[in-house]
PDB file of C-alpha atoms and ligand atoms in Angstrom:
ATOM      1  CA  UNK A   1     135.476  99.012 118.769  1.00 91.00           C
ATOM      2  CA  UNK A   2     135.152  95.274 118.330  1.00 96.00           C
ATOM      3  CA  UNK A   3     132.288  95.034 115.862  1.00 98.00           C
ATOM      4  CA  UNK A   4     132.393  91.789 113.867  1.00 98.00           C
ATOM      5  CA  UNK A   5     130.593  91.590 110.542  1.00 98.00           C
ATOM      6  CA  UNK A   6     130.209  88.252 108.813  1.00 97.00           C
ATOM      7  CA  UNK A   7     128.959  88.362 105.239  1.00 96.00           C
ATOM      8  CA  UNK A   8     127.925  85.442 103.022  1.00 95.00           C
ATOM      9  CA  UNK A   9     130.403  83.157 104.733  1.00 95.00           C
ATOM     10  CA  UNK A  10     131.072  79.638 103.423  1.00 94.00           C
ATOM     11  CA  UNK A  11     133.621  77.155 104.682  1.00 95.00           C
ATOM     12  CA  UNK A  12     134.159  73.907 102.830  1.00 95.00           C
ATOM     13  CA  UNK A  13     136.548  71.182 103.982  1.00 96.00           C
ATOM     14  CA  UNK A  14     137.852  68.547 101.574  1.00 94.00           C
ATOM     15  CA  UNK A  15     136.761  67.688  98.055  1.00 93.00           C
ATOM     16  CA  UNK A  16     134.714  65.031  96.239  1.00 92.00           C
ATOM     17  CA  UNK A  17     133.215  62.415  98.553  1.00 91.00           C
ATOM     18  CA  UNK A  18     135.112  63.975 101.464  1.00 92.00           C
ATOM     19  CA  UNK A  19     133.563  67.384 100.926  1.00 93.00           C
ATOM     20  CA  UNK A  20     131.943  68.934 104.010  1.00 91.00           C
ATOM     21  CA  UNK A  21     130.301  72.315 104.007  1.00 90.00           C
ATOM     22  CA  UNK A  22     130.797  73.381 107.604  1.00 92.00           C
ATOM     23  CA  UNK A  23     129.462  76.929 107.174  1.00 93.00           C
ATOM     24  CA  UNK A  24     126.812  77.617 104.576  1.00 90.00           C
ATOM     25  CA  UNK A  25     126.073  81.205 103.654  1.00 90.00           C
ATOM     26  CA  UNK A  26     126.201  82.750 107.101  1.00 92.00           C
ATOM     27  CA  UNK A  27     125.704  86.485 107.550  1.00 93.00           C
ATOM     28  CA  UNK A  28     125.626  88.074 110.956  1.00 94.00           C
ATOM     29  CA  UNK A  29     126.694  91.243 112.723  1.00 96.00           C
ATOM     30  CA  UNK A  30     128.019  91.240 116.271  1.00 97.00           C
ATOM     31  CA  UNK A  31     127.823  94.802 117.584  1.00 97.00           C
ATOM     32  CA  UNK A  32     130.702  96.260 119.547  1.00 97.00           C
ATOM     33  CA  UNK A  33     130.608  95.124 123.172  1.00 96.00           C
ATOM     34  CA  UNK A  34     128.002  92.416 122.714  1.00 96.00           C
ATOM     35  CA  UNK A  35     128.212  89.071 124.495  1.00 97.00           C
ATOM     36  CA  UNK A  36     127.093  86.528 121.904  1.00 97.00           C
ATOM     37  CA  UNK A  37     126.839  82.820 122.611  1.00 96.00           C
ATOM     38  CA  UNK A  38     126.818  80.283 119.815  1.00 96.00           C
ATOM     39  CA  UNK A  39     125.101  76.988 120.538  1.00 93.00           C
ATOM     40  CA  UNK A  40     124.306  73.926 118.486  1.00 89.00           C
ATOM     41  CA  UNK A  41     124.972  70.218 118.302  1.00 87.00           C
ATOM     42  CA  UNK A  42     128.388  68.716 117.790  1.00 89.00           C
ATOM     43  CA  UNK A  43     129.562  69.065 114.208  1.00 90.00           C
ATOM     44  CA  UNK A  44     127.306  72.004 113.303  1.00 90.00           C
ATOM     45  CA  UNK A  45     130.269  74.307 112.640  1.00 93.00           C
ATOM     46  CA  UNK A  46     130.714  76.300 115.852  1.00 95.00           C
ATOM     47  CA  UNK A  47     134.467  75.828 116.132  1.00 96.00           C
ATOM     48  CA  UNK A  48     134.899  76.410 112.430  1.00 96.00           C
ATOM     49  CA  UNK A  49     133.111  79.740 112.758  1.00 97.00           C
ATOM     50  CA  UNK A  50     135.243  80.750 115.738  1.00 97.00           C
ATOM     51  CA  UNK A  51     138.506  79.805 114.019  1.00 97.00           C
ATOM     52  CA  UNK A  52     137.495  81.687 110.895  1.00 98.00           C
ATOM     53  CA  UNK A  53     136.922  84.805 113.010  1.00 98.00           C
ATOM     54  CA  UNK A  54     140.226  84.139 114.809  1.00 98.00           C
ATOM     55  CA  UNK A  55     141.964  84.008 111.434  1.00 98.00           C
ATOM     56  CA  UNK A  56     143.285  80.472 112.022  1.00 97.00           C
ATOM     57  CA  UNK A  57     141.337  79.235 109.000  1.00 97.00           C
ATOM     58  CA  UNK A  58     140.654  80.827 105.630  1.00 96.00           C
ATOM     59  CA  UNK A  59     137.083  81.168 104.473  1.00 96.00           C
ATOM     60  CA  UNK A  60     135.983  79.507 101.217  1.00 96.00           C
ATOM     61  CA  UNK A  61     133.653  82.376 100.322  1.00 96.00           C
ATOM     62  CA  UNK A  62     132.531  85.592 101.942  1.00 97.00           C
ATOM     63  CA  UNK A  63     134.179  88.037 104.298  1.00 97.00           C
ATOM     64  CA  UNK A  64     134.710  88.739 107.962  1.00 98.00           C
ATOM     65  CA  UNK A  65     135.508  92.268 109.033  1.00 98.00           C
ATOM     66  CA  UNK A  66     136.465  93.751 112.392  1.00 98.00           C
ATOM     67  CA  UNK A  67     135.407  97.386 112.669  1.00 97.00           C
ATOM     68  CA  UNK A  68     135.111  97.444 108.908  1.00 97.00           C
ATOM     69  CA  UNK A  69     138.540  96.009 108.109  1.00 97.00           C
ATOM     70  CA  UNK A  70     138.708  92.553 106.516  1.00 97.00           C
ATOM     71  CA  UNK A  71     140.722  90.215 108.712  1.00 96.00           C
ATOM     72  CA  UNK A  72     143.819  88.569 107.318  1.00 92.00           C
ATOM     73  CA  UNK A  73     145.077  85.864 109.627  1.00 95.00           C
ATOM     74  CA  UNK A  74     145.312  86.081 113.396  1.00 94.00           C
ATOM     75  CA  UNK A  75     145.789  89.438 115.085  1.00 91.00           C
ATOM     76  CA  UNK A  76     146.027  90.920 118.561  1.00 90.00           C
ATOM     77  CA  UNK A  77     142.642  92.576 118.089  1.00 94.00           C
ATOM     78  CA  UNK A  78     141.185  89.082 118.663  1.00 97.00           C
ATOM     79  CA  UNK A  79     142.085  86.887 121.645  1.00 95.00           C
ATOM     80  CA  UNK A  80     141.260  83.192 121.715  1.00 96.00           C
ATOM     81  CA  UNK A  81     140.597  81.056 124.791  1.00 95.00           C
ATOM     82  CA  UNK A  82     140.502  77.289 124.268  1.00 93.00           C
ATOM     83  CA  UNK A  83     138.809  74.521 126.228  1.00 91.00           C
ATOM     84  CA  UNK A  84     142.162  72.826 126.860  1.00 91.00           C
ATOM     85  CA  UNK A  85     143.807  76.120 127.969  1.00 93.00           C
ATOM     86  CA  UNK A  86     146.727  75.845 125.525  1.00 94.00           C
ATOM     87  CA  UNK A  87     149.219  77.200 128.052  1.00 97.00           C
ATOM     88  CA  UNK A  88     152.954  77.016 127.406  1.00 97.00           C
ATOM     89  CA  UNK A  89     154.062  74.210 129.746  1.00 97.00           C
ATOM     90  CA  UNK A  90     157.658  75.407 129.942  1.00 98.00           C
ATOM     91  CA  UNK A  91     156.644  78.895 131.062  1.00 98.00           C
ATOM     92  CA  UNK A  92     155.480  79.954 134.521  1.00 98.00           C
ATOM     93  CA  UNK A  93     152.178  81.716 135.111  1.00 98.00           C
ATOM     94  CA  UNK A  94     153.972  85.053 134.783  1.00 98.00           C
ATOM     95  CA  UNK A  95     155.763  83.807 131.655  1.00 97.00           C
ATOM     96  CA  UNK A  96     152.510  82.731 130.074  1.00 98.00           C
ATOM     97  CA  UNK A  97     150.826  86.052 130.787  1.00 97.00           C
ATOM     98  CA  UNK A  98     153.762  88.143 129.524  1.00 97.00           C
ATOM     99  CA  UNK A  99     153.997  86.117 126.311  1.00 94.00           C
ATOM    100  CA  UNK A 100     151.715  88.289 124.190  1.00 91.00           C
ATOM    101  CA  UNK A 101     153.299  91.435 125.617  1.00 94.00           C
ATOM    102  CA  UNK A 102     156.760  90.268 124.548  1.00 93.00           C
ATOM    103  CA  UNK A 103     155.339  89.732 121.075  1.00 88.00           C
ATOM    104  CA  UNK A 104     154.085  93.307 121.140  1.00 87.00           C
ATOM    105  CA  UNK A 105     157.626  94.468 121.969  1.00 91.00           C
ATOM    106  CA  UNK A 106     156.769  95.927 125.365  1.00 94.00           C
ATOM    107  CA  UNK A 107     159.748  96.425 127.689  1.00 95.00           C
ATOM    108  CA  UNK A 108     160.318  93.959 130.532  1.00 96.00           C
ATOM    109  CA  UNK A 109     159.202  96.227 133.344  1.00 96.00           C
ATOM    110  CA  UNK A 110     155.964  97.227 131.627  1.00 96.00           C
ATOM    111  CA  UNK A 111     155.312  93.570 130.792  1.00 97.00           C
ATOM    112  CA  UNK A 112     155.601  92.560 134.449  1.00 97.00           C
ATOM    113  CA  UNK A 113     153.420  95.413 135.681  1.00 97.00           C
ATOM    114  CA  UNK A 114     150.724  94.762 133.142  1.00 97.00           C
ATOM    115  CA  UNK A 115     150.829  90.982 133.577  1.00 97.00           C
ATOM    116  CA  UNK A 116     150.579  91.369 137.357  1.00 97.00           C
ATOM    117  CA  UNK A 117     147.424  93.424 136.955  1.00 95.00           C
ATOM    118  CA  UNK A 118     145.692  90.607 135.097  1.00 95.00           C
ATOM    119  CA  UNK A 119     147.139  87.908 137.360  1.00 96.00           C
ATOM    120  CA  UNK A 120     145.605  89.778 140.308  1.00 95.00           C
ATOM    121  CA  UNK A 121     142.341  90.291 138.446  1.00 92.00           C
ATOM    122  CA  UNK A 122     142.092  86.520 137.977  1.00 92.00           C
ATOM    123  CA  UNK A 123     142.931  85.840 141.641  1.00 92.00           C
ATOM    124  CA  UNK A 124     146.235  84.224 140.758  1.00 95.00           C
ATOM    125  CA  UNK A 125     148.498  86.359 142.946  1.00 96.00           C
ATOM    126  CA  UNK A 126     151.001  84.145 144.725  1.00 97.00           C
ATOM    127  CA  UNK A 127     151.096  81.720 141.806  1.00 98.00           C
ATOM    128  CA  UNK A 128     153.288  83.785 139.465  1.00 98.00           C
ATOM    129  CA  UNK A 129     156.179  81.311 139.578  1.00 98.00           C
ATOM    130  CA  UNK A 130     154.154  78.114 139.257  1.00 98.00           C
ATOM    131  CA  UNK A 131     154.135  76.034 136.094  1.00 98.00           C
ATOM    132  CA  UNK A 132     150.878  74.948 134.439  1.00 97.00           C
ATOM    133  CA  UNK A 133     151.267  71.340 135.585  1.00 97.00           C
ATOM    134  CA  UNK A 134     151.174  72.550 139.205  1.00 97.00           C
ATOM    135  CA  UNK A 135     147.759  74.191 138.733  1.00 97.00           C
ATOM    136  CA  UNK A 136     144.175  72.943 138.795  1.00 94.00           C
ATOM    137  CA  UNK A 137     142.011  73.109 135.668  1.00 93.00           C
ATOM    138  CA  UNK A 138     140.167  76.176 136.901  1.00 92.00           C
ATOM    139  CA  UNK A 139     143.420  77.976 137.594  1.00 95.00           C
ATOM    140  CA  UNK A 140     144.820  77.056 134.192  1.00 96.00           C
ATOM    141  CA  UNK A 141     141.778  78.538 132.521  1.00 94.00           C
ATOM    142  CA  UNK A 142     142.206  81.717 134.593  1.00 94.00           C
ATOM    143  CA  UNK A 143     145.841  81.920 133.477  1.00 97.00           C
ATOM    144  CA  UNK A 144     144.681  81.497 129.902  1.00 96.00           C
ATOM    145  CA  UNK A 145     142.169  84.321 130.348  1.00 95.00           C
ATOM    146  CA  UNK A 146     144.791  86.552 131.999  1.00 96.00           C
ATOM    147  CA  UNK A 147     147.216  85.869 129.151  1.00 96.00           C
ATOM    148  CA  UNK A 148     144.606  86.779 126.570  1.00 95.00           C
ATOM    149  CA  UNK A 149     143.275  89.858 128.385  1.00 94.00           C
ATOM    150  CA  UNK A 150     146.772  91.205 129.033  1.00 95.00           C
ATOM    151  CA  UNK A 151     147.348  92.060 125.394  1.00 92.00           C
ATOM    152  CA  UNK A 152     144.021  93.840 125.279  1.00 93.00           C
ATOM    153  CA  UNK A 153     142.125  92.289 122.377  1.00 95.00           C
ATOM    154  CA  UNK A 154     138.907  94.045 121.412  1.00 96.00           C
ATOM    155  CA  UNK A 155     137.248  90.685 120.878  1.00 98.00           C
ATOM    156  CA  UNK A 156     137.355  87.581 123.072  1.00 97.00           C
ATOM    157  CA  UNK A 157     136.759  84.342 121.181  1.00 98.00           C
ATOM    158  CA  UNK A 158     136.036  81.451 123.526  1.00 97.00           C
ATOM    159  CA  UNK A 159     135.681  77.820 122.465  1.00 96.00           C
ATOM    160  CA  UNK A 160     133.862  75.905 125.221  1.00 95.00           C
ATOM    161  CA  UNK A 161     136.235  77.467 127.741  1.00 94.00           C
ATOM    162  CA  UNK A 162     134.555  75.979 130.812  1.00 93.00           C
ATOM    163  CA  UNK A 163     133.659  72.625 129.270  1.00 90.00           C
ATOM    164  CA  UNK A 164     136.297  70.709 131.198  1.00 87.00           C
ATOM    165  CA  UNK A 165     135.472  72.202 134.601  1.00 88.00           C
ATOM    166  CA  UNK A 166     133.105  70.901 137.241  1.00 89.00           C
ATOM    167  CA  UNK A 167     129.928  72.817 138.013  1.00 91.00           C
ATOM    168  CA  UNK A 168     131.023  74.978 140.993  1.00 90.00           C
ATOM    169  CA  UNK A 169     134.169  76.069 139.156  1.00 88.00           C
ATOM    170  CA  UNK A 170     132.193  76.704 136.029  1.00 91.00           C
ATOM    171  CA  UNK A 171     129.859  79.023 137.868  1.00 93.00           C
ATOM    172  CA  UNK A 172     132.770  80.870 139.453  1.00 91.00           C
ATOM    173  CA  UNK A 173     134.427  81.410 136.102  1.00 92.00           C
ATOM    174  CA  UNK A 174     131.140  82.405 134.498  1.00 95.00           C
ATOM    175  CA  UNK A 175     130.833  85.157 137.105  1.00 94.00           C
ATOM    176  CA  UNK A 176     134.416  86.273 136.565  1.00 92.00           C
ATOM    177  CA  UNK A 177     133.889  86.374 132.833  1.00 94.00           C
ATOM    178  CA  UNK A 178     130.743  88.478 133.202  1.00 95.00           C
ATOM    179  CA  UNK A 179     132.635  90.900 135.475  1.00 93.00           C
ATOM    180  CA  UNK A 180     135.417  91.176 132.904  1.00 92.00           C
ATOM    181  CA  UNK A 181     132.973  91.683 130.107  1.00 94.00           C
ATOM    182  CA  UNK A 182     131.215  94.485 131.990  1.00 93.00           C
ATOM    183  CA  UNK A 183     134.399  96.156 133.258  1.00 92.00           C
ATOM    184  CA  UNK A 184     136.589  95.906 130.178  1.00 91.00           C
ATOM    185  CA  UNK A 185     133.898  96.396 127.573  1.00 90.00           C
ATOM    186  CA  UNK A 186     134.960  93.584 125.240  1.00 95.00           C
ATOM    187  CA  UNK A 187     132.991  91.927 122.496  1.00 97.00           C
ATOM    188  CA  UNK A 188     132.666  88.263 123.481  1.00 97.00           C
ATOM    189  CA  UNK A 189     131.845  85.371 121.168  1.00 98.00           C
ATOM    190  CA  UNK A 190     131.329  82.314 123.356  1.00 97.00           C
ATOM    191  CA  UNK A 191     130.868  78.814 122.029  1.00 97.00           C
ATOM    192  CA  UNK A 192     129.120  76.225 124.125  1.00 94.00           C
ATOM    193  CA  UNK A 193     126.957  73.169 123.624  1.00 88.00           C
ATOM    194  CA  UNK A 194     125.242  74.030 126.917  1.00 91.00           C
ATOM    195  CA  UNK A 195     122.122  76.028 126.131  1.00 91.00           C
ATOM    196  CA  UNK A 196     121.608  76.957 129.780  1.00 92.00           C
ATOM    197  CA  UNK A 197     125.092  78.372 129.971  1.00 94.00           C
ATOM    198  CA  UNK A 198     124.479  80.373 126.816  1.00 95.00           C
ATOM    199  CA  UNK A 199     121.215  81.811 128.085  1.00 93.00           C
ATOM    200  CA  UNK A 200     122.691  82.576 131.488  1.00 94.00           C
ATOM    201  CA  UNK A 201     125.706  84.429 130.094  1.00 96.00           C
ATOM    202  CA  UNK A 202     124.681  86.205 126.973  1.00 94.00           C
ATOM    203  CA  UNK A 203     122.656  89.022 125.635  1.00 87.00           C
ATOM    204  CA  UNK A 204     122.098  87.118 122.455  1.00 94.00           C
ATOM    205  CA  UNK A 205     122.296  83.488 121.430  1.00 94.00           C
ATOM    206  CA  UNK A 206     122.985  82.274 117.928  1.00 93.00           C
ATOM    207  CA  UNK A 207     121.680  78.779 117.295  1.00 90.00           C
ATOM    208  CA  UNK A 208     123.396  76.757 114.609  1.00 89.00           C
ATOM    209  CA  UNK A 209     121.615  73.641 113.441  1.00 80.00           C
ATOM    210  CA  UNK A 210     122.734  70.699 111.454  1.00 73.00           C
ATOM    211  CA  UNK A 211     120.654  69.132 108.740  1.00 60.00           C
ATOM    212  CA  UNK A 212     121.331  65.999 106.734  1.00 41.00           C
ATOM    213  CA  UNK A 213     123.565  66.908 103.830  1.00 44.00           C
ATOM    214  CA  UNK A 214     124.942  70.383 103.854  1.00 43.00           C
ATOM    215  CA  UNK A 215     121.989  72.588 104.633  1.00 45.00           C
ATOM    216  CA  UNK A 216     122.291  74.711 107.717  1.00 50.00           C
ATOM    217  CA  UNK A 217     120.262  77.458 109.241  1.00 55.00           C
ATOM    218  CA  UNK A 218     120.941  79.875 112.003  1.00 59.00           C
ATOM    219  CA  UNK A 219     118.752  82.313 113.819  1.00 63.00           C
ATOM    220  CA  UNK A 220     118.928  84.234 117.033  1.00 66.00           C
ATOM    221  CA  UNK A 221     116.883  84.562 120.148  1.00 65.00           C
ATOM    222  CA  UNK A 222     116.821  87.974 121.764  1.00 68.00           C
ATOM    223  CA  UNK A 223     116.521  87.633 125.497  1.00 66.00           C
ATOM    224  CA  UNK A 224     114.354  90.045 127.393  1.00 63.00           C
ATOM    225  CA  UNK A 225     116.465  90.721 130.473  1.00 58.00           C
ATOM    226  CA  UNK A 226     114.310  93.467 131.980  1.00 52.00           C
TER     227      UNK A 226
HETATM  228  P1  ADP B 301     131.367  71.983 116.085  1.00 94.73           P
HETATM  229  O1  ADP B 301     132.403  72.879 116.656  1.00 94.73           O
HETATM  230  O2  ADP B 301     130.006  72.590 116.072  1.00 94.73           O
HETATM  231  O3  ADP B 301     131.357  70.626 116.731  1.00 94.73           O
HETATM  232  P2  ADP B 301     133.081  71.881 113.754  1.00 94.73           P
HETATM  233  O4  ADP B 301     133.247  73.290 113.310  1.00 94.73           O
HETATM  234  O5  ADP B 301     134.192  71.279 114.537  1.00 94.73           O
HETATM  235  O6  ADP B 301     131.705  71.735 114.539  1.00 94.73           O
HETATM  236  O7  ADP B 301     132.850  70.964 112.493  1.00 94.73           O
HETATM  237  C1  ADP B 301     131.871  71.267 111.492  1.00 94.73           C
HETATM  238  C2  ADP B 301     131.939  70.206 110.400  1.00 94.73           C
HETATM  239  O8  ADP B 301     133.169  70.325 109.703  1.00 94.73           O
HETATM  240  C3  ADP B 301     131.874  68.774 110.903  1.00 94.73           C
HETATM  241  O9  ADP B 301     131.182  68.013 109.955  1.00 94.73           O
HETATM  242  C4  ADP B 301     133.324  68.366 110.969  1.00 94.73           C
HETATM  243  O10 ADP B 301     133.470  66.976 110.817  1.00 94.73           O
HETATM  244  C5  ADP B 301     133.915  69.124 109.778  1.00 94.73           C
HETATM  245  N1  ADP B 301     135.333  69.470 110.000  1.00 94.73           N
HETATM  246  C6  ADP B 301     135.822  70.242 111.003  1.00 94.73           C
HETATM  247  N2  ADP B 301     137.156  70.368 110.874  1.00 94.73           N
HETATM  248  C7  ADP B 301     137.517  69.683 109.769  1.00 94.73           C
HETATM  249  C8  ADP B 301     138.762  69.455 109.109  1.00 94.73           C
HETATM  250  N3  ADP B 301     139.903  69.976 109.552  1.00 94.73           N
HETATM  251  N4  ADP B 301     138.740  68.695 107.990  1.00 94.73           N
HETATM  252  C9  ADP B 301     137.593  68.184 107.528  1.00 94.73           C
HETATM  253  N5  ADP B 301     136.398  68.360 108.093  1.00 94.73           N
HETATM  254  C10 ADP B 301     136.351  69.103 109.204  1.00 94.73           C
HETATM  255  P1  ADP B 302     118.842  74.448 137.228  1.00 94.73           P
HETATM  256  O1  ADP B 302     118.611  74.626 138.722  1.00 94.73           O
HETATM  257  O2  ADP B 302     117.596  74.657 136.432  1.00 94.73           O
HETATM  258  O3  ADP B 302     119.618  73.209 136.892  1.00 94.73           O
HETATM  259  P2  ADP B 302     121.049  76.133 137.504  1.00 94.73           P
HETATM  260  O4  ADP B 302     120.683  77.385 138.218  1.00 94.73           O
HETATM  261  O5  ADP B 302     121.652  75.037 138.331  1.00 94.73           O
HETATM  262  O6  ADP B 302     119.765  75.623 136.789  1.00 94.73           O
HETATM  263  O7  ADP B 302     122.070  76.393 136.342  1.00 94.73           O
HETATM  264  C1  ADP B 302     121.728  76.780 135.041  1.00 94.73           C
HETATM  265  C2  ADP B 302     122.957  77.306 134.342  1.00 94.73           C
HETATM  266  O8  ADP B 302     123.174  78.645 134.717  1.00 94.73           O
HETATM  267  C3  ADP B 302     124.200  76.539 134.643  1.00 94.73           C
HETATM  268  O9  ADP B 302     125.032  76.513 133.503  1.00 94.73           O
HETATM  269  C4  ADP B 302     124.804  77.330 135.749  1.00 94.73           C
HETATM  270  O10 ADP B 302     126.202  77.217 135.685  1.00 94.73           O
HETATM  271  C5  ADP B 302     124.354  78.745 135.459  1.00 94.73           C
HETATM  272  N1  ADP B 302     124.019  79.443 136.690  1.00 94.73           N
HETATM  273  C6  ADP B 302     122.830  79.509 137.275  1.00 94.73           C
HETATM  274  N2  ADP B 302     122.837  80.265 138.361  1.00 94.73           N
HETATM  275  C7  ADP B 302     124.066  80.715 138.479  1.00 94.73           C
HETATM  276  C8  ADP B 302     124.702  81.558 139.416  1.00 94.73           C
HETATM  277  N3  ADP B 302     124.086  82.108 140.451  1.00 94.73           N
HETATM  278  N4  ADP B 302     125.992  81.805 139.223  1.00 94.73           N
HETATM  279  C9  ADP B 302     126.642  81.289 138.201  1.00 94.73           C
HETATM  280  N5  ADP B 302     126.101  80.482 137.260  1.00 94.73           N
HETATM  281  C10 ADP B 302     124.827  80.194 137.401  1.00 94.73           C
END
C-alpha cells in the first residue's frame, strides 16, 4: 500500500519563449512505506514533482500510478503538507482536523473521536478550540499534520514542511514525523533544500539537478544505516 511509480514523466510550463521544462523524462519507483527525500536547488522542479504526484497539476507526458492505478486529480490516498500550513483560518484546530473527515462523510461523533486521536498524537490537546492565528508556527504545522493524518492517506507528500521553523522546533517536528512514519507505516515523499535534513530523515534521497537549458538528471544515494 502506497507504492508510487513514476514513468517517463515530463512537465512543461508555457509555450514558445516562455517554455520551461520543469520535469524531463523522470522515472522512479517509491516502494510502499519508504521515506524518500527530494533535494536540489531552487527551480529544479521539486515542487512540480510533488504537485504532479498530488494530482494538483497534470503531467505533459508519462504516468504516475499509486499501487498500480493511474492517478487522476487529487485523492484521499495522498495527503499534502505545505510549508505555509494552509490551515483554514475560520476553523478551530478541531474544525481543521475534522475537515477531511467531513468530506469523507463520516458522522459527527466519529469525526470528533478520530480527530481527537490525532490532535493528541501531535501534542495539541487543550488547543482544540483555538484558531490558527492564536498558534505558533510549530503548532500550526502540527495541526496541518494532524489534519492530513486524520483522513489516513497512504502517502504523505510534504513540501518543505519545516522550512519556516527555527532549528529547535524543526528538530522536534523531525522526530515526531519519524515516529509517525514508523508507527503508521506511511510512504513519505519529503521535499527540502536542506541536504542534511534529507540525509537525517530518509532512507533514500533523490537529488534533482538543474542544468542550463532544459536538461535535468536525477539519481539516488542509498544510505547505509547499519
Ligand atoms: P523547485 O520546487 O525545485 O524550486 P519548481 O517545481 O517550483 O522548482 O519549478 C521548476 C521550474 O518550473 C522553474 O523553472 C520554475 O520557474 C518553473 N515553474 C514552476 N511553476 C511554474 C508555473 N506555474 N508557470 C511557469 N513556470 C513554472
Ligand atoms: P551539525 O552539528 O553538523 O551542524 P546537526 O546535528 O546540528 O549537524 O544537524 C544536522 C541536521 O540533522 C539538522 O537538519 C538537524 O535538524 C538534524 N538533526 C541532527 N541531530 C538531530 C537530532 N538529535 N534530532 C533531530 N534532528 C537532528
